[in-house]
Coordinates of C-alpha atoms in Angstrom, one line a residue:
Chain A
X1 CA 145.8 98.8 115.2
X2 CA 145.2 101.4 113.2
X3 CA 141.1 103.3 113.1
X4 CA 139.8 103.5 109.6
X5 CA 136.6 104.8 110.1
X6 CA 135.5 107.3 112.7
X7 CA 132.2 108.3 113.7
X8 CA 131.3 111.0 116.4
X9 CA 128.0 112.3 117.6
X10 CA 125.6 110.7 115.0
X11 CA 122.3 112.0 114.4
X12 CA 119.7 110.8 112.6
X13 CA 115.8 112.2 111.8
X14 CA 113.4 110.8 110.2
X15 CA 111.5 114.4 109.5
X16 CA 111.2 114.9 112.8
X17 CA 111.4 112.0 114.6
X18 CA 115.1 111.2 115.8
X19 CA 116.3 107.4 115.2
X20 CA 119.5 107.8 116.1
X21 CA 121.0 109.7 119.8
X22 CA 124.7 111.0 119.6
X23 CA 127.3 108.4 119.7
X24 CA 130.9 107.6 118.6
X25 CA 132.0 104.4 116.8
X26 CA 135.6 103.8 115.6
X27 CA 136.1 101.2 113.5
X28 CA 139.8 99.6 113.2
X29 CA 141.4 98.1 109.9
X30 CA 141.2 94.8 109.1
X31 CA 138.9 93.9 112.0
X32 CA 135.6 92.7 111.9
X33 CA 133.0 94.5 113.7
X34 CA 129.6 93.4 114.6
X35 CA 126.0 95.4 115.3
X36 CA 124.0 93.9 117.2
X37 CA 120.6 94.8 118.5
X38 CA 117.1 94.0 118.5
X39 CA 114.7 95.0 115.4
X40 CA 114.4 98.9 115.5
X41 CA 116.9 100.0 117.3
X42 CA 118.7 101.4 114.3
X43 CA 122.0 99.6 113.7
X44 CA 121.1 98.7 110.1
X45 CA 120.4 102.6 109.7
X46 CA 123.4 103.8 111.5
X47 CA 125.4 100.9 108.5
X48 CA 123.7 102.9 105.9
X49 CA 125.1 105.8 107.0
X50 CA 128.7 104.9 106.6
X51 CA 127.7 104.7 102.3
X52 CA 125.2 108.0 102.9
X53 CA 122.9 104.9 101.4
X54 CA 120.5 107.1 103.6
X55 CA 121.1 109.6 101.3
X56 CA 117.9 108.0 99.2
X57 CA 115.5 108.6 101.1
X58 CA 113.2 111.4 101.3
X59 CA 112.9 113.5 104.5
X60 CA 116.2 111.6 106.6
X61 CA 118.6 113.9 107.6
X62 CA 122.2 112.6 109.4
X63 CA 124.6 115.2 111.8
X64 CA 127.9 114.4 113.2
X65 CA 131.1 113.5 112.0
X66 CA 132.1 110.8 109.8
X67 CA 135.4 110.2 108.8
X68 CA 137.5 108.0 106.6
X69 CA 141.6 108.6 107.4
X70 CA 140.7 112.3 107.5
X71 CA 138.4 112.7 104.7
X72 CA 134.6 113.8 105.9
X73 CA 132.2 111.5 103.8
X74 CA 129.7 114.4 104.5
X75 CA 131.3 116.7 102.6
X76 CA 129.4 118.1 100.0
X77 CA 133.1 117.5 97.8
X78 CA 132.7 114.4 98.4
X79 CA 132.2 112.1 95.1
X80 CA 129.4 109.6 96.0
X81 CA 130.5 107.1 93.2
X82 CA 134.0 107.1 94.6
X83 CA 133.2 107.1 98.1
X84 CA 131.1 103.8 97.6
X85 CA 133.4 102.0 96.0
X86 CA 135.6 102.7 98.8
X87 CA 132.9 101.4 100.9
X88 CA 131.6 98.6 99.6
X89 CA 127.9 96.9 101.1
X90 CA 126.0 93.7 100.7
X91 CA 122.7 93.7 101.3
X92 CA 120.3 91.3 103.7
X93 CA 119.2 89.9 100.3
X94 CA 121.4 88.5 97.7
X95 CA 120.9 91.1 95.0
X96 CA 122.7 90.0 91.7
X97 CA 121.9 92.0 88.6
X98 CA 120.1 90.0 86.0
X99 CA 123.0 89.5 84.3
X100 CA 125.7 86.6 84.0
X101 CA 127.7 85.9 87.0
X102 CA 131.0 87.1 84.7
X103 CA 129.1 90.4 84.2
X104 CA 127.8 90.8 87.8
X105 CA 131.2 90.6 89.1
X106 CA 133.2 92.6 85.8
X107 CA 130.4 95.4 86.1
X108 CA 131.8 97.5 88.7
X109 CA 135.3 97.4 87.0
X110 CA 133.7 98.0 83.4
X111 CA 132.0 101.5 84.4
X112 CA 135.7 102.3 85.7
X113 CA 136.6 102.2 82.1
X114 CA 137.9 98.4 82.3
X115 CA 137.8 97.1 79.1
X116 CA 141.6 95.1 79.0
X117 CA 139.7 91.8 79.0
X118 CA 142.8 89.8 80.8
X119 CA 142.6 92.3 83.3
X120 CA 138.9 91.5 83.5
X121 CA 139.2 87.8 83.6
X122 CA 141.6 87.7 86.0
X123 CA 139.4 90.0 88.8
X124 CA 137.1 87.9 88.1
X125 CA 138.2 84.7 89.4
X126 CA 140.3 86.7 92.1
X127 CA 137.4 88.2 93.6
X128 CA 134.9 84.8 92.9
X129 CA 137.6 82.6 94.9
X130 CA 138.1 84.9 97.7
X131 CA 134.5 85.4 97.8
X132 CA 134.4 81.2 98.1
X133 CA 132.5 80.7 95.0
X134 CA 134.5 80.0 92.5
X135 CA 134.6 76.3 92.3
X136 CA 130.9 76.6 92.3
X137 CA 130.3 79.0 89.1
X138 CA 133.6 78.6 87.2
X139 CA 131.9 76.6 84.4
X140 CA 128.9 78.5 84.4
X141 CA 130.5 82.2 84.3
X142 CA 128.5 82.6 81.0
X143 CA 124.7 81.7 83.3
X144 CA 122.9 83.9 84.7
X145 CA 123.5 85.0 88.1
X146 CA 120.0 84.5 89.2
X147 CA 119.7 81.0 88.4
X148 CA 121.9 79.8 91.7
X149 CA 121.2 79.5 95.4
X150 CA 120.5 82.0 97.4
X151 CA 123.8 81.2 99.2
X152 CA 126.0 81.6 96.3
X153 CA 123.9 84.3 94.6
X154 CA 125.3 85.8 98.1
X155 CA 128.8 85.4 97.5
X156 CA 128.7 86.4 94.3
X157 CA 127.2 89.4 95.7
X158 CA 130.1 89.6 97.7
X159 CA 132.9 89.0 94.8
X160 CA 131.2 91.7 93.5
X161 CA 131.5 93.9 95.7
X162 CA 135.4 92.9 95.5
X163 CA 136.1 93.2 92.4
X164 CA 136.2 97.0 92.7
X165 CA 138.4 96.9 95.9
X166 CA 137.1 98.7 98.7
X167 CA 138.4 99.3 101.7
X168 CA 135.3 98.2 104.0
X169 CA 133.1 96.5 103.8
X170 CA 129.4 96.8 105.0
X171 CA 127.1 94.5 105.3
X172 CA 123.5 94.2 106.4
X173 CA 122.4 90.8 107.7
X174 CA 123.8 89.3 104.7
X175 CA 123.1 85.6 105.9
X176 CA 120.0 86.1 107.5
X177 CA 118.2 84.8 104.4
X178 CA 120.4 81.9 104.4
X179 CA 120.3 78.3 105.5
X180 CA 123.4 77.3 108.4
X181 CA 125.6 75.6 105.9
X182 CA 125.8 78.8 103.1
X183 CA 125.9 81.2 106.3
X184 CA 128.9 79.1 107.6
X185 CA 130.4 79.3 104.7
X186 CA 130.0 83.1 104.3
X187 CA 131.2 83.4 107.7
X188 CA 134.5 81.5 107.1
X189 CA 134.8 83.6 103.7
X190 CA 135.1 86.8 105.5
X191 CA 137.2 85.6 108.4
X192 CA 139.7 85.0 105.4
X193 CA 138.4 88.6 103.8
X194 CA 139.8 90.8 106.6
X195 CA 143.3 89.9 105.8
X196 CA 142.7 92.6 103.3
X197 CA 139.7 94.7 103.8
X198 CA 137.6 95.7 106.5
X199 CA 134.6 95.0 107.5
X200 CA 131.6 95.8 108.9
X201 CA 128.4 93.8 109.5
X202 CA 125.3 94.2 111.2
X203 CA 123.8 90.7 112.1
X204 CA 121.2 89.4 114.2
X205 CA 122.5 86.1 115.0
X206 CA 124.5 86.8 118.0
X207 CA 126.7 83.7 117.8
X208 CA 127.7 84.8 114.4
X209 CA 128.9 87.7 116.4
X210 CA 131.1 86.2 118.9
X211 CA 132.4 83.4 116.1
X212 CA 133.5 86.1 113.3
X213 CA 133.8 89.6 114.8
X214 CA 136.7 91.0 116.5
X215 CA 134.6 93.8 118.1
X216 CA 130.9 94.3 118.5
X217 CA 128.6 96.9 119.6
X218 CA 125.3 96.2 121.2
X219 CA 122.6 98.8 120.1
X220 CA 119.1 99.9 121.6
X221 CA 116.5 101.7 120.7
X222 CA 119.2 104.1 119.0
X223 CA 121.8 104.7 121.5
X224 CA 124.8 102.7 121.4
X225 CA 125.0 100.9 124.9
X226 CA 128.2 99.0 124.3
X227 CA 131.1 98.8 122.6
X228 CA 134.0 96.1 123.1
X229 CA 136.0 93.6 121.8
X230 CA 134.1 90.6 121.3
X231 CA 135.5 88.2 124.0
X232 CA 135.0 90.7 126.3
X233 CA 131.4 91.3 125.7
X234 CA 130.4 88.2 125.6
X235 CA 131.9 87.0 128.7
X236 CA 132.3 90.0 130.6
X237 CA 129.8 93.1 129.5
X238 CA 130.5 96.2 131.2
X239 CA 126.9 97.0 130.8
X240 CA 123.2 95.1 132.6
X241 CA 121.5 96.2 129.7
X242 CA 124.2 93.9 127.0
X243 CA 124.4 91.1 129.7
X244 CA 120.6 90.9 129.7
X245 CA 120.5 91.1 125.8
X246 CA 123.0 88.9 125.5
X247 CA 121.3 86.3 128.2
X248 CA 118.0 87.0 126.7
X249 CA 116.4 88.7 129.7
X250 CA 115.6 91.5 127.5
X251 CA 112.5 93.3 128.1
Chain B
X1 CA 79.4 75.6 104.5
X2 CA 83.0 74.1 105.6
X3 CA 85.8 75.6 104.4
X4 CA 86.5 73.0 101.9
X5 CA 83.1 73.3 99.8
X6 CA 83.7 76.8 99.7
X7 CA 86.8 76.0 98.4
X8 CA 85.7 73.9 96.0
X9 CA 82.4 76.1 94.8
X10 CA 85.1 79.5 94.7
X11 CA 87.5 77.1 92.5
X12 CA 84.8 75.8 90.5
X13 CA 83.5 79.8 89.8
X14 CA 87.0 80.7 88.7
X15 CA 86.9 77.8 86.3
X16 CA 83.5 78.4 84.5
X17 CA 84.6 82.2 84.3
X18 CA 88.1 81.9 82.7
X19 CA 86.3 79.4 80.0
X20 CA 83.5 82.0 80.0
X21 CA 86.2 84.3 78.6
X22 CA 88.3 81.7 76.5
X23 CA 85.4 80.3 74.9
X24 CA 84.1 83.9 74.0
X25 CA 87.9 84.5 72.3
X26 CA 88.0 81.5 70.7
X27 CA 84.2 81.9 68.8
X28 CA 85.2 85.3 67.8
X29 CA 88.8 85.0 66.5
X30 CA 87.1 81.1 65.4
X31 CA 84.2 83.0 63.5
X32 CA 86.6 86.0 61.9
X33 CA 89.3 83.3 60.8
X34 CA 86.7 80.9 59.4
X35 CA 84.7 83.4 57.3
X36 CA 87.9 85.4 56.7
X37 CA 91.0 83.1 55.8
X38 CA 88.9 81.5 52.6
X39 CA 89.0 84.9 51.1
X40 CA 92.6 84.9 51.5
X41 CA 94.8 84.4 48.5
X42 CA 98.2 85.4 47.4
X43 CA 96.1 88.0 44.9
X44 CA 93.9 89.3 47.7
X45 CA 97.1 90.3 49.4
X46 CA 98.9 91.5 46.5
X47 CA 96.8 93.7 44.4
X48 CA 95.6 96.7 44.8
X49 CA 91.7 97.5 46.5
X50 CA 88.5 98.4 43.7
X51 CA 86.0 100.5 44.5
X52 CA 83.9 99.0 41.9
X53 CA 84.8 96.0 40.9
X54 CA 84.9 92.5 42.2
X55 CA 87.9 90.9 42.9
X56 CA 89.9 94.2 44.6
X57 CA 92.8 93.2 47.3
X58 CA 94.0 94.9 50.5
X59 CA 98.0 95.5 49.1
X60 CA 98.4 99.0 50.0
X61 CA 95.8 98.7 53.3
X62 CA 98.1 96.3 54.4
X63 CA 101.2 98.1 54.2
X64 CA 99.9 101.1 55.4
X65 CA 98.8 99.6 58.4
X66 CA 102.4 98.2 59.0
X67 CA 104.1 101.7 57.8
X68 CA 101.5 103.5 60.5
X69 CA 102.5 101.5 63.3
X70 CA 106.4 101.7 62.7
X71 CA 105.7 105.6 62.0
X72 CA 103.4 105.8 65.6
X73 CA 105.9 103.4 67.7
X74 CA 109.5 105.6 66.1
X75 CA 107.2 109.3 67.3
X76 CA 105.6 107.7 70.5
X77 CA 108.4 105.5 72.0
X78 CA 111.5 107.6 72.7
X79 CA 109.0 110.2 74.6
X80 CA 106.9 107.6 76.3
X81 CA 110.5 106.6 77.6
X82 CA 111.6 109.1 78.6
X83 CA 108.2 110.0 80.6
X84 CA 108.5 106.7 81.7
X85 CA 111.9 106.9 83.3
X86 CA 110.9 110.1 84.5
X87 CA 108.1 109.4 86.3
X88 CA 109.1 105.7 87.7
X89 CA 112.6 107.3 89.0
X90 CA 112.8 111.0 89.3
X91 CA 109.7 112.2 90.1
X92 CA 109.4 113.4 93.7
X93 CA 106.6 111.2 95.5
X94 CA 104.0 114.4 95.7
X95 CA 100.3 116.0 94.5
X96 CA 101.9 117.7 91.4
X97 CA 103.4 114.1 89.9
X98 CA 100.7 112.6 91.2
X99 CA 98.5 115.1 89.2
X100 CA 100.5 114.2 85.7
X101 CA 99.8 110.8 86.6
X102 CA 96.1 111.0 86.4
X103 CA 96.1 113.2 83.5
X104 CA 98.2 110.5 81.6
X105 CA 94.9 108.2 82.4
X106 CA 92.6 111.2 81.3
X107 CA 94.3 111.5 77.9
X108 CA 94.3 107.5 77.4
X109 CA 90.2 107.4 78.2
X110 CA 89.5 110.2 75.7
X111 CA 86.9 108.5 73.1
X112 CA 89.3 108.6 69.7
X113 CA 86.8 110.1 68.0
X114 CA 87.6 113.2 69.5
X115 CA 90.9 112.8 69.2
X116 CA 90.6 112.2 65.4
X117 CA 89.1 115.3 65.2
X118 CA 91.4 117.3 67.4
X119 CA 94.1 116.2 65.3
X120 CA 92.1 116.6 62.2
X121 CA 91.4 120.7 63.2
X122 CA 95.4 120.8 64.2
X123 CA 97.5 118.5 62.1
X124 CA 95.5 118.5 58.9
X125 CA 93.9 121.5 58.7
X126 CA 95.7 124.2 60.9
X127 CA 99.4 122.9 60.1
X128 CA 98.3 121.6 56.3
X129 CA 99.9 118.3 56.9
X130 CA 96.4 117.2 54.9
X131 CA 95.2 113.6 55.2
X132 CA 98.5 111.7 55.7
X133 CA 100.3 109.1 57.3
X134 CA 102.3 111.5 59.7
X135 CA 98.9 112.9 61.1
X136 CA 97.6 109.4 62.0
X137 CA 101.1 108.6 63.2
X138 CA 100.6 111.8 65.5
X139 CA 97.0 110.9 66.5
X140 CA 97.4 107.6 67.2
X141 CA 101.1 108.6 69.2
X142 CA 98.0 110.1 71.9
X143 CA 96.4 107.1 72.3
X144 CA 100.2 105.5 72.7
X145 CA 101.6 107.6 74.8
X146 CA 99.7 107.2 77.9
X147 CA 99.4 103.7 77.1
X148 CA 103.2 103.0 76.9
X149 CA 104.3 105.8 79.4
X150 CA 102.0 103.7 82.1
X151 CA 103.4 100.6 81.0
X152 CA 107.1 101.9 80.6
X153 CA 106.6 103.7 84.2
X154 CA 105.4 100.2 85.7
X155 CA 107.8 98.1 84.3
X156 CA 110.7 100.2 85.6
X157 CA 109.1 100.3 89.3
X158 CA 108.4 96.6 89.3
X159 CA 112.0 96.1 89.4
X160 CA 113.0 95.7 92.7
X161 CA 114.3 98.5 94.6
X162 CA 117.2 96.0 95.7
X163 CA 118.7 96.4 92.3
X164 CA 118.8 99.7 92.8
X165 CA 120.3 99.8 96.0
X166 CA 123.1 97.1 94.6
X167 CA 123.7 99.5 91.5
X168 CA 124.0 102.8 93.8
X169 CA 126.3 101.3 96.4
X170 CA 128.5 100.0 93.3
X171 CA 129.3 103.4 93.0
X172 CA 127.1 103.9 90.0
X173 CA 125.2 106.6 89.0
X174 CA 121.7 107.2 89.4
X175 CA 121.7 107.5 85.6
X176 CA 123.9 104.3 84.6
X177 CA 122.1 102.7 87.4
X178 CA 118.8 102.6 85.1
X179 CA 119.9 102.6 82.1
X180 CA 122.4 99.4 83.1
X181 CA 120.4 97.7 85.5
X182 CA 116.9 98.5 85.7
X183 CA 116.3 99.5 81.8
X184 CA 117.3 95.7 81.0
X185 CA 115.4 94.2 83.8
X186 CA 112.3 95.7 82.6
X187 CA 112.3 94.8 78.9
X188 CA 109.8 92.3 78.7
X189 CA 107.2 94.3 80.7
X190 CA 108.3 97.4 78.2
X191 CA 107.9 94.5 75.4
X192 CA 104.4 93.6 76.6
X193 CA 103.4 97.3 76.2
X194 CA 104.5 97.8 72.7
X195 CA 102.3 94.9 71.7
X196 CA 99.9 96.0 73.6
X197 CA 99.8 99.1 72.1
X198 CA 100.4 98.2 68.7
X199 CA 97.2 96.3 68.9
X200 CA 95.4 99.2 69.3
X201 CA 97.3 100.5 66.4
X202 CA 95.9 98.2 64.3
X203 CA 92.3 98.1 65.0
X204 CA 91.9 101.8 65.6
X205 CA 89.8 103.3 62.5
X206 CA 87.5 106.1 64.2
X207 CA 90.5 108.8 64.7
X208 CA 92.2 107.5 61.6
X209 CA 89.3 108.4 59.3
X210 CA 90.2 112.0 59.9
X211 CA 93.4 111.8 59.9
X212 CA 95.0 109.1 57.6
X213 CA 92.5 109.2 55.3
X214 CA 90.0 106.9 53.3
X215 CA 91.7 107.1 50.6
X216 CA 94.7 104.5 49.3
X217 CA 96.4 106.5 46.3
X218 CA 98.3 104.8 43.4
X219 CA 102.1 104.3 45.4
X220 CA 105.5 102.5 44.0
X221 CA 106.5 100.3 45.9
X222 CA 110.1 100.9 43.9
X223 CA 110.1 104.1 44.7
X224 CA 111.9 105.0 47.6
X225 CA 112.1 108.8 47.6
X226 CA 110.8 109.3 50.4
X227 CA 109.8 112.7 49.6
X228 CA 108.6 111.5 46.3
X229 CA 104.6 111.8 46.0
X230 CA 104.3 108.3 44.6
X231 CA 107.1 106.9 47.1
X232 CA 105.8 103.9 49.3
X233 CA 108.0 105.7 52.1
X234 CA 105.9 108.8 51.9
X235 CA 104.6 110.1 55.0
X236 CA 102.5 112.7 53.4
X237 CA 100.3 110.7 51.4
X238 CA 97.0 110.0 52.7
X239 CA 97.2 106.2 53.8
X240 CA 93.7 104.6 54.0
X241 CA 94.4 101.3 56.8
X242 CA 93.0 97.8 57.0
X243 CA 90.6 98.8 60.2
X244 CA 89.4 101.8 57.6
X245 CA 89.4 99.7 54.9
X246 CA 87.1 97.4 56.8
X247 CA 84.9 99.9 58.3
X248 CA 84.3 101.9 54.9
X249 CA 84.3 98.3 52.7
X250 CA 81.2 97.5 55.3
X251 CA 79.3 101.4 55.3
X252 CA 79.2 102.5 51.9
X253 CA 81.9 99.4 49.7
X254 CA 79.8 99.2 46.4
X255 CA 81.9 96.5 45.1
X256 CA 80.0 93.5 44.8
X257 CA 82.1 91.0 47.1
X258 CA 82.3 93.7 50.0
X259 CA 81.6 90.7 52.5
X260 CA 84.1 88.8 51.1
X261 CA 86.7 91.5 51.5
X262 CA 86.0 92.5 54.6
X263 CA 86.3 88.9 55.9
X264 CA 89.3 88.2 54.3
X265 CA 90.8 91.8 55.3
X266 CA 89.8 91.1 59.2
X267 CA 91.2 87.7 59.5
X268 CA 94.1 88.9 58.0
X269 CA 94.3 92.5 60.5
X270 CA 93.8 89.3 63.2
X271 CA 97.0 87.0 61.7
X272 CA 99.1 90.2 61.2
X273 CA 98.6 91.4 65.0
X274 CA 99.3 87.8 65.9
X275 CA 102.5 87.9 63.7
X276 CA 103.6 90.9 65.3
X277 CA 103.0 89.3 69.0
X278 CA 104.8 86.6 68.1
X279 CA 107.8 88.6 66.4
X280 CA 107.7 91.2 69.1
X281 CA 108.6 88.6 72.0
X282 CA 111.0 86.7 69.9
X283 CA 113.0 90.5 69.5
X284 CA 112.2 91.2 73.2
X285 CA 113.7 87.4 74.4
X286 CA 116.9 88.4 72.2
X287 CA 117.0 91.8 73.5
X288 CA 116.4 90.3 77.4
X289 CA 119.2 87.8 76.8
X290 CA 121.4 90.4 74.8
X291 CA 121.3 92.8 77.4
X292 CA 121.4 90.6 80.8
X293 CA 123.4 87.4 80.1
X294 CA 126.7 88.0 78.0
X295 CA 125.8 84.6 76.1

């Protein structure tokens, strides 16, 4: 296994008040890991990190280390548009531009300077049928991206992230908004995904944990209490506080 | 009371108020277009106005309406944009944007009169642009600009911030971000504004008495030397509108069928603004579909 992504002593303020303690995450290629957590206790906002997506807000301020191979995506060389499409993210809500579904998935490639439109085409329907759409929206390319389910809208949030080719993946409770049979669906999509990328997902469905991810760390109140591979965890956490969670003893 | 008589009485309130306000529209646009279309004929709209005689049309009124509010919209739209984007994007969430906010709604309350003459003492007089087109295009581009800066501002912000949030983590820039994503998500609000504000165009007459003129000059409509005094295209000739033409037809018109032209000129000021409504959201549909779905 080789670690991709390597955080260490993560701090985070919100003006003055700290959301997030000190820790260390690594993540490992091609792996799935899950953050888990109750509401609050900052594992969305640690995700956000990873993009500098925090970077938006007013008044946040992040300390530590955060490394990609052994490039610091804190550096103030560090070229925001090409660090996030090295790190892609999909959002809790399925956010398609307003725009055809052909367009939504071409943009990314486009502002590259894409214009070879077999070279478009062809992303395209790579990145819709490993996103698991594709045999929904392949006649429809041309409609827009709005008019579908939430649950495909999702995916083809997710080809779109693909299309551009990062290397993780991060993604924010992307099927809470769903219903069980798109969310399965999205599930099985990226258990095929992490062939090639890598990914990161913060979710609040715990069973969706232990059925996708390969590692997950359990979260509270900022601090990271746990982290382990999945199986491990789940059966046999080193910590009360996860067993609790997990049990749902908490609090 | 239980809740659902209260429901009923609240509903039945709403109702009689919204045809309160329907029927009111209806008797006056009813009342303008019944005393008013009569009067119009394909003369009336082609020959040029009397101040004598019976018999006078609204030709170059008209166009100089049409002219003034192409002239206002090309000065007033690009800034109001770019104020717009500014304000809805860029500006820093604090007392100083907040304090160009509320002086945009200062500017857009100020009574036009004293606008009119503001720009009558600068543009006319000071600068010797005289009684012209381009000075009412500038006055009325005040009454515009907060208008459509507002509108432009809230359009953009009633996108939702998701889109932003997917355009950013694309790896786009802030810039390509609203020009790509946002821009074309918010062109029917932006679309809404325009006609809103074009409809002010139209009617106002106070600030453009000062500044446009009362006067509608002998102009070829061949002529289309712009710098040519004659030139239809001139935007230093004094332009005399339909909502001027109206207002000085009714205080001192001598002609003998002043009622008649003033009827027939505001039914047609009342088609023409419905025209443009109904052109301006066929152009903002195409636009909307252009620039969001490839086909």
């Amino acid at each position: 296994m080789t670690s991709i992504l390597k955080t260490e002593n993560v701090h985070l303020y919100y003006g003055e008040k700290e959301a997030l303690h000190g820790f260390d995450i690594e993540f490992e290629q091609n792996e799935i890991t899950a953050l888990i957590g109750p509401s609050g206790c900052g594992k969305s906002t640690f995700l956000r990190c990873l993009n500098r997506m925090n970077d938006l807000r007013n008044n946040t301020t992040v300390t530590g280390s955060f490394k990609i191979g052994d490039r610091d995506i804190y550096a103030p060389t560090t070229d925001m548009t090409e660090l996030r499409k090295e790190i892609g993210m999909v959002f809790q809500q399925p956010n398609p531009f307003p725009f055809s579904v052909y367009d939504n998935v071409a943009y990314g490639l486009r502002i590259a300077g894409v214009k070879d439109k077999k070279v478009l085409d062809e992303v395209v329907e790579k990145s819709l049928k490993q996103a698991a759409v594709w045999d929904e929206v392949k006649d429809d390319l041309n409609k827009n991206a709005l008019s579908f389910s939430g649950g495909q809208q999702q995916r083809i949030c997710i080809a779109r992230v693909l299309a551009v080719k990062p290397k993780i993946i991060l993604m924010d409770e992307p099927t809470s908004a769903l219903d069980p049979i798109s969310s399965a669906k999205i599930e099985d999509t990226l258990l095929e995904l992490k062939k090639d990328f890598t990914i990161i997902i913060v979710t609040h469905n715990m069973q969706q944990a232990s059925r996708i991810a390969d590692k997950t760390a359990f979260m509270l109140n900022g601090d990271l209490i746990e982290y382990n591979k999945t199986s491990k965890m789940f059966l046999n956490p080193d910590k009360q506080q996860t067993s609790d969670y997990l049990n749902g003893e908490f609090g | 009371m239980n809740p659902k008589v209260v429901n009923k009485i609240a509903t039945g309130v709403i109702y009689g108020l919204v045809i309160l306000v329907v029927a009111i529209l209806a008797a006056l646009i009813g009342y303008i277009l019944v005393t008013g279309v009569p009067h119009i004929s394909w003369h009336f709209l082609t020959s040029p106005a009397q101040s004598f005689l019976a018999g006078g049309g609204i030709r170059d009124q008209l166009f100089n309406s049409i002219y003034l509010l192409v002239l206002t919209l090309i000065i007033s739209f690009p800034i109001a944009l770019g104020a717009g984007i500014y304000l809805a994007e860029y500006a820093p969430k604090n007392w100083f944007t907040e304090i160009i906010k509320t002086t945009i709604e200062v500017l857009s309350s100020l009574p036009s009169v004293v606008v009119g003459l503001f720009c009558y003492l600068l543009f006319v007089v000071q600068m010797r642009m005289g009684f012209s087109i381009l000075s009412g295009a500038i006055a009325l581009t005040f009454f515009n600009l907060p208008l459509l800066t507002r509108n432009i501002e809230t359009s953009l912000e009633s996108v939702s911030s998701l889109q932003r949030e997917a355009g950013l983590s694309l790896g786009l820039s802030q810039w390509k971000t609203i020009t790509g994503i946002i821009l074309p998500a918010a062109v029917p609000g932006i679309i809404t504004g325009i006609i809103l504000s074009a409809g002010r165009v139209f009617g106002e007459a106070a600030a453009l008495i000062y500044t446009a003129g009362q006067s509608a000059p002998f102009v070829d409509y061949t002529n289309w030397n712009i710098f040519s005094d004659t030139s239809f295209l001139n935007p230093l000739r004094p332009a005399e509108t339909l909502a001027v033409h109206i207002w000085k037809v009714n205080s001192e018109g001598i002609t003998p069928d002043a009622n008649a032209i003033s009827s027939g000129s505001s039914a047609v000021l009342i088609i023409v603004i419905l025209l443009f409504n109904i052109f301006a959201h066929w152009i903002g549909n195409r636009l909307y579909k252009k620039m969001t779905s490839s086909k």
